[in-house]
PDB file of N, CA and C in Angstrom:
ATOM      1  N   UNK O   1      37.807-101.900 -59.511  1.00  0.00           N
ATOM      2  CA  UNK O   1      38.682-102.341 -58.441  1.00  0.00           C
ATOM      3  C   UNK O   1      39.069-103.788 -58.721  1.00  0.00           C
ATOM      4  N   UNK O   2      40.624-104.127 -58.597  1.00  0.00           N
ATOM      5  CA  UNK O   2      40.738-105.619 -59.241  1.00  0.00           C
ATOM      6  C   UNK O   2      40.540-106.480 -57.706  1.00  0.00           C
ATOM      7  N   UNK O   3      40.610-107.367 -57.986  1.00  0.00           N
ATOM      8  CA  UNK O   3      40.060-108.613 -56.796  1.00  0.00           C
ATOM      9  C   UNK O   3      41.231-108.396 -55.859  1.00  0.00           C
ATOM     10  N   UNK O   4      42.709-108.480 -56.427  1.00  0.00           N
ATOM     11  CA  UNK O   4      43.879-108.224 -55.418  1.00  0.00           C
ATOM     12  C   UNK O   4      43.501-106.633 -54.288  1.00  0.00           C
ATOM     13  N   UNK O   5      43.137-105.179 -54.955  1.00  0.00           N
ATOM     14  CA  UNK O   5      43.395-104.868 -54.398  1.00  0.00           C
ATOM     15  C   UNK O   5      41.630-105.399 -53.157  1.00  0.00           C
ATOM     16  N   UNK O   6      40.927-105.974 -53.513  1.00  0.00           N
ATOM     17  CA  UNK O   6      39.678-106.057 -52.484  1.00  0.00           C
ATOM     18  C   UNK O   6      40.108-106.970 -51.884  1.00  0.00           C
ATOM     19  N   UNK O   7      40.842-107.527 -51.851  1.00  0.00           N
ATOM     20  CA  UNK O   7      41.506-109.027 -50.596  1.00  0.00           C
ATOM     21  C   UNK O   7      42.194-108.378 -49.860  1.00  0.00           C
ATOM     22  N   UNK O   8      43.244-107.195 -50.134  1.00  0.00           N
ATOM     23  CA  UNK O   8      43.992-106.400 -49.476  1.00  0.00           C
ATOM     24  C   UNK O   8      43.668-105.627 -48.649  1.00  0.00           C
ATOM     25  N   UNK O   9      42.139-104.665 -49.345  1.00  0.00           N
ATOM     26  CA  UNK O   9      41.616-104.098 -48.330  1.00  0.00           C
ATOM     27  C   UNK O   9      40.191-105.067 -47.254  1.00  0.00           C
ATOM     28  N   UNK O  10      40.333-106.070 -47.678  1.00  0.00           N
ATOM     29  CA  UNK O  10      39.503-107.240 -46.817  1.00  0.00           C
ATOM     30  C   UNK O  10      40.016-107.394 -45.413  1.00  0.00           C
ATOM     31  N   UNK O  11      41.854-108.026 -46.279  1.00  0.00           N
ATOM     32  CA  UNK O  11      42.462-108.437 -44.973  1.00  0.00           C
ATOM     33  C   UNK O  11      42.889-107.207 -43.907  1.00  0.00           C
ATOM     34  N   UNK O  12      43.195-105.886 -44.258  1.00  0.00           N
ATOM     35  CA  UNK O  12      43.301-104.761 -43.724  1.00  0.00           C
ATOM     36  C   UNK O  12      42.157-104.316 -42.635  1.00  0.00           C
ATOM     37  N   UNK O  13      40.965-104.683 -43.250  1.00  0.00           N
ATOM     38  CA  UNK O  13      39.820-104.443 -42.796  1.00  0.00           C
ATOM     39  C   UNK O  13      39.439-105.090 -41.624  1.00  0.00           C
ATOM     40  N   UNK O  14      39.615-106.723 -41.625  1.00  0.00           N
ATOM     41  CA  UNK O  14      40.103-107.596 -41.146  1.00  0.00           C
ATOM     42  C   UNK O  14      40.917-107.731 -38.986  1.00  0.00           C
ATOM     43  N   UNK O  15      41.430-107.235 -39.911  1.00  0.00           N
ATOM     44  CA  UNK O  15      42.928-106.727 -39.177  1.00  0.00           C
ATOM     45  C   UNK O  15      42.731-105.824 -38.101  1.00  0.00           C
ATOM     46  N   UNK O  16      42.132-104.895 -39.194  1.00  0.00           N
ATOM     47  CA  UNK O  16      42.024-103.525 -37.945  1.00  0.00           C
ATOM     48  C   UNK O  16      40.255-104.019 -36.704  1.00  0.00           C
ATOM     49  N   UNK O  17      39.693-105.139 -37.282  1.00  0.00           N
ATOM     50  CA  UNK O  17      38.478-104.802 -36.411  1.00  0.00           C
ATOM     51  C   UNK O  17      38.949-105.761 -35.253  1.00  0.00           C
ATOM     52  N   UNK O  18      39.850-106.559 -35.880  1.00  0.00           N
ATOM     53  CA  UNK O  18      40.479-107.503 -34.420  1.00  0.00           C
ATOM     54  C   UNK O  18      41.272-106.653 -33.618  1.00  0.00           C
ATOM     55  N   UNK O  19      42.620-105.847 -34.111  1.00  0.00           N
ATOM     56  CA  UNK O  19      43.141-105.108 -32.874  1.00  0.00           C
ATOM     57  C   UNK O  19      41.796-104.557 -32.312  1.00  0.00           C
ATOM     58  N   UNK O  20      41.341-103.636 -32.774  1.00  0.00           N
ATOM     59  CA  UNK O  20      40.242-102.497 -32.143  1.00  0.00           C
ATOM     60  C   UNK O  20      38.972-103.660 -31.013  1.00  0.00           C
ATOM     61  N   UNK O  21      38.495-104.517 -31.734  1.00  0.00           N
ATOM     62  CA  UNK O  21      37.661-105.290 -30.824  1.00  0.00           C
ATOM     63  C   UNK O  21      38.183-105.557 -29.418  1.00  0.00           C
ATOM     64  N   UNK O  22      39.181-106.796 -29.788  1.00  0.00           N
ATOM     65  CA  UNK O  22      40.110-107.744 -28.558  1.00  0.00           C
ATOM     66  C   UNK O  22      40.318-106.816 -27.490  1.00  0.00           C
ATOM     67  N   UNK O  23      39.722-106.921 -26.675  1.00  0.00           N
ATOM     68  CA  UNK O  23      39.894-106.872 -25.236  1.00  0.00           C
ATOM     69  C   UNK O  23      39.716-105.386 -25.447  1.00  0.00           C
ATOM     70  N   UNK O  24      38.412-105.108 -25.839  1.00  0.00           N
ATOM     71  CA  UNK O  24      37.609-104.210 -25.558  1.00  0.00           C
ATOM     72  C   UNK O  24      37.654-103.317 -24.302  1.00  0.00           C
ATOM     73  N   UNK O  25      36.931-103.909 -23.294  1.00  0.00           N
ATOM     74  CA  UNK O  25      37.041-103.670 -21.805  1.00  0.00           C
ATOM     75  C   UNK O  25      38.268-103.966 -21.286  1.00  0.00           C
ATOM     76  N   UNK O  26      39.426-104.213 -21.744  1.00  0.00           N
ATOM     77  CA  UNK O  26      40.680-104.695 -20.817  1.00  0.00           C
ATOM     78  C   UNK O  26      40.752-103.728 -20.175  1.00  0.00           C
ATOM     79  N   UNK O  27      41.384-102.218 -20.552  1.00  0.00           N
ATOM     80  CA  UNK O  27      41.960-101.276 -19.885  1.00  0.00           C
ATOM     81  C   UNK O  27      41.638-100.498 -19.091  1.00  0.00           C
ATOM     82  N   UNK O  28      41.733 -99.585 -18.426  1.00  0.00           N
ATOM     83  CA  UNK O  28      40.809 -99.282 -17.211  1.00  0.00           C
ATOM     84  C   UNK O  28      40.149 -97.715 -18.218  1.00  0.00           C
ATOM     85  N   UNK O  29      39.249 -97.146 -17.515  1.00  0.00           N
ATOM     86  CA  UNK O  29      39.168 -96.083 -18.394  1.00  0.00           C
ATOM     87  C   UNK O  29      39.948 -95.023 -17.974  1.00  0.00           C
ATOM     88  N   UNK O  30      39.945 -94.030 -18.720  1.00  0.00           N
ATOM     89  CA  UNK O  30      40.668 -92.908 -18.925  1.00  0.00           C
ATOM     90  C   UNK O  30      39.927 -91.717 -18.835  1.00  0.00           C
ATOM     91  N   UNK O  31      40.286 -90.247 -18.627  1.00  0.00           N
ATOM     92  CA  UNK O  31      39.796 -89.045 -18.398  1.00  0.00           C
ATOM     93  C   UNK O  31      38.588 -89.035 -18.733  1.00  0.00           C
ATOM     94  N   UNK O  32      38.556 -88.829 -20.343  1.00  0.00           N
ATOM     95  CA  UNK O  32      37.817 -88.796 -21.238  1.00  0.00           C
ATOM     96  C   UNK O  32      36.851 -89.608 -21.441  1.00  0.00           C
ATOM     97  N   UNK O  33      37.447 -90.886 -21.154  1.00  0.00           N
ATOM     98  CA  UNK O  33      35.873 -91.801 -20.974  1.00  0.00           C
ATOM     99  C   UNK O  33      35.163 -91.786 -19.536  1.00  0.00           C
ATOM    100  N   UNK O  34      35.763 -91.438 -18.647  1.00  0.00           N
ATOM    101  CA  UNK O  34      34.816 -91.529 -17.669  1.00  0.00           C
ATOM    102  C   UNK O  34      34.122 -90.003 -17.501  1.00  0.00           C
ATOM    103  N   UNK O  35      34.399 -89.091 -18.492  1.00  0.00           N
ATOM    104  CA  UNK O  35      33.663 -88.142 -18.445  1.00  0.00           C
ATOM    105  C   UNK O  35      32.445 -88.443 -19.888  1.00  0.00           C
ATOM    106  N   UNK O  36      32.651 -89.053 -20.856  1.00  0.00           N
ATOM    107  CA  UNK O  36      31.394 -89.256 -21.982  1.00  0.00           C
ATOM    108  C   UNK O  36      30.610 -90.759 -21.139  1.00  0.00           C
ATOM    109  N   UNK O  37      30.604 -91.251 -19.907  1.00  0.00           N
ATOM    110  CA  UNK O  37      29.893 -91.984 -19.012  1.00  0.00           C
ATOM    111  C   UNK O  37      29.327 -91.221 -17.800  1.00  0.00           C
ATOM    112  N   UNK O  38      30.140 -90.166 -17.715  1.00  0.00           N
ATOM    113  CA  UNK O  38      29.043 -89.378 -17.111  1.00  0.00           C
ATOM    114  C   UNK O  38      27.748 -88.700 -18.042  1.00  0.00           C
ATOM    115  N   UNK O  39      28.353 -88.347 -18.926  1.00  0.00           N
ATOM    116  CA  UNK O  39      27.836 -87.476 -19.953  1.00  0.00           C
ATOM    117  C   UNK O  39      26.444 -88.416 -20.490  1.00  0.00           C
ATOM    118  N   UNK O  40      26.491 -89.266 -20.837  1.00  0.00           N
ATOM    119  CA  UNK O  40      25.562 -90.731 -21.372  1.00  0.00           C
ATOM    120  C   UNK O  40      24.570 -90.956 -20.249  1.00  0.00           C
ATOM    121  N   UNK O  41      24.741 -90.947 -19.154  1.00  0.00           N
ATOM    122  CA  UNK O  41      23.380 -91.002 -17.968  1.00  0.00           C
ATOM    123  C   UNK O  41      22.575 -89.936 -17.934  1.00  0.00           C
ATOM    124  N   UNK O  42      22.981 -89.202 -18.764  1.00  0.00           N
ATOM    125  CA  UNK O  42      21.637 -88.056 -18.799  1.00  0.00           C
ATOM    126  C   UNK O  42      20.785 -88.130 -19.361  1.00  0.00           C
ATOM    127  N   UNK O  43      19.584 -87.947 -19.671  1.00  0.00           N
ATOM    128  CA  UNK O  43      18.555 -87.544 -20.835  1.00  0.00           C
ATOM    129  C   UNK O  43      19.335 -87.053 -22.141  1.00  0.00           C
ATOM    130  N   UNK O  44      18.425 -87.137 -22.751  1.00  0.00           N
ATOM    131  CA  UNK O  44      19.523 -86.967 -24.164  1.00  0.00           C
ATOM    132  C   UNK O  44      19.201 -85.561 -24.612  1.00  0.00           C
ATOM    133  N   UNK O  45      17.870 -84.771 -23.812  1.00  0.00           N
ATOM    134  CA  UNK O  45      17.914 -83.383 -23.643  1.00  0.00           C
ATOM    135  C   UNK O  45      18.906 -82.825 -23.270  1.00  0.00           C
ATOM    136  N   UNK O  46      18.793 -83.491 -21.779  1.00  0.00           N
ATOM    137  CA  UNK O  46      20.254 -82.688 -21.121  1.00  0.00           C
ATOM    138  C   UNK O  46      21.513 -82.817 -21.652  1.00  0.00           C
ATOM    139  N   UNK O  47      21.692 -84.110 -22.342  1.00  0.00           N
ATOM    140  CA  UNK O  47      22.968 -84.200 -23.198  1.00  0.00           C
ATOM    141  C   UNK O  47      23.277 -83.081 -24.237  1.00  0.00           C
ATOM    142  N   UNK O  48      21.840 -82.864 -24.899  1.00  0.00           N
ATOM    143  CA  UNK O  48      22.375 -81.589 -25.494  1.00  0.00           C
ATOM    144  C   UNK O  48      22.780 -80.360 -25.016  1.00  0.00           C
ATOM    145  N   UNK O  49      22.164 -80.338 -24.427  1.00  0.00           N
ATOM    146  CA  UNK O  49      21.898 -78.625 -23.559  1.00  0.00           C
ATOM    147  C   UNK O  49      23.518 -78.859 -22.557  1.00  0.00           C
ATOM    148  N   UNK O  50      23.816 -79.438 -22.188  1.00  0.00           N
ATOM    149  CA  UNK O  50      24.981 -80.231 -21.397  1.00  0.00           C
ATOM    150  C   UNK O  50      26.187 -79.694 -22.192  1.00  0.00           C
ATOM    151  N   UNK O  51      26.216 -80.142 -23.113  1.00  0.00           N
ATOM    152  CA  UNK O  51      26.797 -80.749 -24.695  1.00  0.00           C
ATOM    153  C   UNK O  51      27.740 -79.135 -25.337  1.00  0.00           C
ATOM    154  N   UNK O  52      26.357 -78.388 -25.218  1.00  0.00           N
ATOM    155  CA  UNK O  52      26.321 -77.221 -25.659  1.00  0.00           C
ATOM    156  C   UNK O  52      26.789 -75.955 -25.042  1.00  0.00           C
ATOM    157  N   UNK O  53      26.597 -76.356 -23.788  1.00  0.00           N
ATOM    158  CA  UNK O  53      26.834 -75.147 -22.872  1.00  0.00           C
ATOM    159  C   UNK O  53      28.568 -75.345 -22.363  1.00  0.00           C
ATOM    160  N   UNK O  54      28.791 -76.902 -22.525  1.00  0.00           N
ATOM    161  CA  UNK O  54      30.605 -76.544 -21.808  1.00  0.00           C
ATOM    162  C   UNK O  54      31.360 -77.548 -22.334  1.00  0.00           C
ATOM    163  N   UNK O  55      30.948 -78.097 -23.746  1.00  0.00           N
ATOM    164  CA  UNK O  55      31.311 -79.335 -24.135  1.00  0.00           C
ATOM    165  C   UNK O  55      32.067 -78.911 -25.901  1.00  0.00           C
ATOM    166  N   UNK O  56      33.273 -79.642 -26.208  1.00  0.00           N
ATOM    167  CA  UNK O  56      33.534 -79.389 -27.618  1.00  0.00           C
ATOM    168  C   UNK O  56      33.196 -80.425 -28.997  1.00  0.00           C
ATOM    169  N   UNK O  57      32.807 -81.692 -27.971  1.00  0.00           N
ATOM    170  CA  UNK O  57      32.359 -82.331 -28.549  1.00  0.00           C
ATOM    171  C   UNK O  57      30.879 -82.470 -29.124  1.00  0.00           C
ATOM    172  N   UNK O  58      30.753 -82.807 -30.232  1.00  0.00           N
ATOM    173  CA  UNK O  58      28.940 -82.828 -30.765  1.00  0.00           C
ATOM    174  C   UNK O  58      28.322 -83.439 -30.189  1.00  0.00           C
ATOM    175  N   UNK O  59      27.084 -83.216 -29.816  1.00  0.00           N
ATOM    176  CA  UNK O  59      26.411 -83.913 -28.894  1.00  0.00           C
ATOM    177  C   UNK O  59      25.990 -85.367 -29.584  1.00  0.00           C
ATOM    178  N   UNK O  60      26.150 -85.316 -30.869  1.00  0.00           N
ATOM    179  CA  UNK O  60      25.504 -86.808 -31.878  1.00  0.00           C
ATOM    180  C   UNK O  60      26.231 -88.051 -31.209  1.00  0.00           C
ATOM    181  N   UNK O  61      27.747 -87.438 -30.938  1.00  0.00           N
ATOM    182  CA  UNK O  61      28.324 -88.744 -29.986  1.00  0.00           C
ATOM    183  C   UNK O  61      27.917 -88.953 -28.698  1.00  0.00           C
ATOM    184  N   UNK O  62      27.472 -88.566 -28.057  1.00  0.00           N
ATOM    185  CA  UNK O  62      26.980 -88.791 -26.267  1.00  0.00           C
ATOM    186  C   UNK O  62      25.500 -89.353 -26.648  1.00  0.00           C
ATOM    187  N   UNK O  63      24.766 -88.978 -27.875  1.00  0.00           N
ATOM    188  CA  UNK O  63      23.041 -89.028 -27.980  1.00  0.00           C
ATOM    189  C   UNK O  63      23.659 -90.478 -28.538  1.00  0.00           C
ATOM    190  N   UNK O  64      24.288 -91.292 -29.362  1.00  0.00           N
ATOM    191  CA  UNK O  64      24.471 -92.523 -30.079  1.00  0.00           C
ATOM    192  C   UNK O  64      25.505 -93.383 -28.557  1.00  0.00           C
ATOM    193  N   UNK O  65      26.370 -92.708 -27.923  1.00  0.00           N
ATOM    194  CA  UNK O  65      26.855 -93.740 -26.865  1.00  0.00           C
ATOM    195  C   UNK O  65      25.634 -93.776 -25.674  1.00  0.00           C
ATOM    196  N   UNK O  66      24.546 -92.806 -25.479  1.00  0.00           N
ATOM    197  CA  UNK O  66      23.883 -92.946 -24.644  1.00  0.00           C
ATOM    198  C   UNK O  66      22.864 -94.331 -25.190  1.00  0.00           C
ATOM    199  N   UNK O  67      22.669 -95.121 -26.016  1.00  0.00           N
ATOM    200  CA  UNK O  67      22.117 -96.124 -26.392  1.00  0.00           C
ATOM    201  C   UNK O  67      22.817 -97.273 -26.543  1.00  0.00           C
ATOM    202  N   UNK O  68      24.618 -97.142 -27.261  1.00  0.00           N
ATOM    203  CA  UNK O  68      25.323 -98.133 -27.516  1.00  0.00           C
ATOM    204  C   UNK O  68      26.543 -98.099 -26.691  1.00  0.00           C
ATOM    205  N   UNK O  69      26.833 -99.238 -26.138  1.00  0.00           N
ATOM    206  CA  UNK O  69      28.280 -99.021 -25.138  1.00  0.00           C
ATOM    207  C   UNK O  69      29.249 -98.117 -26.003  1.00  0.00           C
ATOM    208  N   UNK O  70      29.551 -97.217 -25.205  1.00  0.00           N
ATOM    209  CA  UNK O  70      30.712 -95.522 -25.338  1.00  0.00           C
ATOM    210  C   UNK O  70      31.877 -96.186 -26.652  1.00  0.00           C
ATOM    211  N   UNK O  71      32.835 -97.630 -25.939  1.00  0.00           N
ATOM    212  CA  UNK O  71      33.530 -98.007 -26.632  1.00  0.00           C
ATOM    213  C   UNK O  71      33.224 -98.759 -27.848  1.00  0.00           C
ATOM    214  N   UNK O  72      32.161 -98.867 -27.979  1.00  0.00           N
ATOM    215  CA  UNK O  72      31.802 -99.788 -29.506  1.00  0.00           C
ATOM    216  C   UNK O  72      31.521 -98.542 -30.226  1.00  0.00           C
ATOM    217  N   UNK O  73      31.495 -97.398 -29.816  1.00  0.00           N
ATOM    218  CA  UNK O  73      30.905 -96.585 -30.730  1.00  0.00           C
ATOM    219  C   UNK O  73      32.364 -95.831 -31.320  1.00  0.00           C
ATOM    220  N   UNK O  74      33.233 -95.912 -30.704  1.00  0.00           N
ATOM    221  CA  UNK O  74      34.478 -95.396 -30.806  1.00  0.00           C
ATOM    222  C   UNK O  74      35.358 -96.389 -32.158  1.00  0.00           C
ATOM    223  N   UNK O  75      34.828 -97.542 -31.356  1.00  0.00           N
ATOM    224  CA  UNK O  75      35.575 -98.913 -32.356  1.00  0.00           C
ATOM    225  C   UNK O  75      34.828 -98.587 -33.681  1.00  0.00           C
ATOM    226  N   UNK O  76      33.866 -98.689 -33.534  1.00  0.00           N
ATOM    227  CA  UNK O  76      32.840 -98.435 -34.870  1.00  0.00           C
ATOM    228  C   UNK O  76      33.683 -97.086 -35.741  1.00  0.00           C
ATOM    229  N   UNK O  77      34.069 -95.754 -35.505  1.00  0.00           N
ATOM    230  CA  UNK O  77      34.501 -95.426 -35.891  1.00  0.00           C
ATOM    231  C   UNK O  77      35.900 -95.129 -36.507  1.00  0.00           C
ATOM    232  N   UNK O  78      36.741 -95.986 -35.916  1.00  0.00           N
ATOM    233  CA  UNK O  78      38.149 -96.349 -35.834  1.00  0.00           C
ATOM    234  C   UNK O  78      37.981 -97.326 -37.067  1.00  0.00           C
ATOM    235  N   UNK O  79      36.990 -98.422 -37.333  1.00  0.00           N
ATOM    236  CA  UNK O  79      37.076 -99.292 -38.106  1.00  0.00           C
ATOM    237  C   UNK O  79      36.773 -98.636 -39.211  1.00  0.00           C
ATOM    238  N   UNK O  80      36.124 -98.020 -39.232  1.00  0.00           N
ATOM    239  CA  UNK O  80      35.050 -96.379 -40.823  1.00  0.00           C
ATOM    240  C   UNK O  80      36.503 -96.177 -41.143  1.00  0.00           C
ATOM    241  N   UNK O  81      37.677 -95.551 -40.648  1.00  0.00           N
ATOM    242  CA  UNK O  81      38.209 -94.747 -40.789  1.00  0.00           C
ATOM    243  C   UNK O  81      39.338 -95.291 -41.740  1.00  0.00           C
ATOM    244  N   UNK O  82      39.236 -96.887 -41.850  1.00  0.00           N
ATOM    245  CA  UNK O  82      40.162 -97.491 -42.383  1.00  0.00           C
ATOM    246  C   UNK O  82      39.771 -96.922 -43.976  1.00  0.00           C
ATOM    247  N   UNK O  83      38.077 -97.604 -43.683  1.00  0.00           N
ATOM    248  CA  UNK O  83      37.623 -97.466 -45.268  1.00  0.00           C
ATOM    249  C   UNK O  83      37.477 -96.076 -45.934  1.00  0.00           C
ATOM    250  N   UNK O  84      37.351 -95.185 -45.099  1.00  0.00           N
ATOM    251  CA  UNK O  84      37.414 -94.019 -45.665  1.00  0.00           C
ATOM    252  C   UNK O  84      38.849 -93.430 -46.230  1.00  0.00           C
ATOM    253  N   UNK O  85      40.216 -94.307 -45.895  1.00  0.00           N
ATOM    254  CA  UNK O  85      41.141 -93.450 -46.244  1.00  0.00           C
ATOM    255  C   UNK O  85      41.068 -94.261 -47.084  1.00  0.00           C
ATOM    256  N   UNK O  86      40.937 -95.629 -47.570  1.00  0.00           N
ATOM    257  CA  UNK O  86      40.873 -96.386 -48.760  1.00  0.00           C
ATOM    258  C   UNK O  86      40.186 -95.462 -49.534  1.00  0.00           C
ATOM    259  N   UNK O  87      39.306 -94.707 -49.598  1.00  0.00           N
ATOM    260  CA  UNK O  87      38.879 -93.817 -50.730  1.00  0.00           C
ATOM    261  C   UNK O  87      39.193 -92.776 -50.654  1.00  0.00           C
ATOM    262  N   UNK O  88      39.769 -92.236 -49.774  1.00  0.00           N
ATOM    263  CA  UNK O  88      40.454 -91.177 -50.062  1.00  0.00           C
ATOM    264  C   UNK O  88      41.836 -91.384 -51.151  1.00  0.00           C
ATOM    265  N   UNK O  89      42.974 -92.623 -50.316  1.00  0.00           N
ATOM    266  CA  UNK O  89      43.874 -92.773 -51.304  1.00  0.00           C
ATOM    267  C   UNK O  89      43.748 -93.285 -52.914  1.00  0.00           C
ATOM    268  N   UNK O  90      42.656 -94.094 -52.839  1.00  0.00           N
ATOM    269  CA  UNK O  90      41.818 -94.153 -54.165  1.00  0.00           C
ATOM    270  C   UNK O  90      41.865 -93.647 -55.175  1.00  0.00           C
ATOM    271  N   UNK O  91      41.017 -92.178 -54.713  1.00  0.00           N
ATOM    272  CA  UNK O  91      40.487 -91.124 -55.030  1.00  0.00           C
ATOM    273  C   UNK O  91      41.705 -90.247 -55.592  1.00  0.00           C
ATOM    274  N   UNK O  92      43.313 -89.618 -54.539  1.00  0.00           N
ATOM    275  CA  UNK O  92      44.489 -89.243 -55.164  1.00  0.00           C
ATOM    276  C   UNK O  92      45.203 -90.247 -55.549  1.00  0.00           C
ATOM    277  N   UNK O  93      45.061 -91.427 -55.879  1.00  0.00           N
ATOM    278  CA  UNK O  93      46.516 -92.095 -56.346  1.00  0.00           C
ATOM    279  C   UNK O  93      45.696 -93.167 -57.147  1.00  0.00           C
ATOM    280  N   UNK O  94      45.875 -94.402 -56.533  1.00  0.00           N
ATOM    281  CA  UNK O  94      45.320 -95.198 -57.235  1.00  0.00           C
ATOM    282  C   UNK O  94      44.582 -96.414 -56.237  1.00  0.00           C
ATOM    283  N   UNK O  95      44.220 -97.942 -56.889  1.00  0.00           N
ATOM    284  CA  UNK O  95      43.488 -98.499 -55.732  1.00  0.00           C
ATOM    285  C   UNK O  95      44.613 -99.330 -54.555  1.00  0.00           C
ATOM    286  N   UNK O  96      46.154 -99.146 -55.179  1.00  0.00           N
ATOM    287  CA  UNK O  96      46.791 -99.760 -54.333  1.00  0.00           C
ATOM    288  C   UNK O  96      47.306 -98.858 -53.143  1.00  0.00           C
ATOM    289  N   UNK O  97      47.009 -97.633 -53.605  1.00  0.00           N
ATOM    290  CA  UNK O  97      47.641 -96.682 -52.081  1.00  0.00           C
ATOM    291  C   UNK O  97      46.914 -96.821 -51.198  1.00  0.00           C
TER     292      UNK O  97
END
């Protein structure tokens, strides 16, 4: 990997954890989050069993937001997702796609 394209994907990297961070809590929540905050006050038994019985989501996300605030865990993955398409495009093209 030459140094240009690792400054590129630095500043990208960069980039994306400031939109995603900044004003975290600004917005009010939405459907979906105020249902994985209901979902998170349970036991992490019941999260599964919960999870399982009427839920499409994996329970690994409600058992990891039931420890870490819902939205950092979201940001956390939003920020992965940068680096993962960096190796994906990598991987078909080259290190500048």
């Amino acid at each position: 990997m030459k140094i240009e394209s690792k400054l590129i994907l630095f500043c990208i990297i960069i980039t994306g954890l400031i939109l995603r961070l900044y004003h975290l809590d600004f917005q009010c929540l939405w459907t979906e989050e105020l249902y994985t905050q209901s979902m998170i006050r349970l036991s992490v038994l019941d999260i599964i069993i919960a999870s399982i019985r009427s839920d499409f989501t994996p329970p690994l996300y409600y058992i990891v937001s039931h420890f870490i605030t819902p939205r950092l865990v979201s940001a956390i993955c939003g920020i992965s997702t940068i680096i993962i398409m960096y190796f994906v495009g990598r991987e078909y093209r080259d290190d500048t796609t």
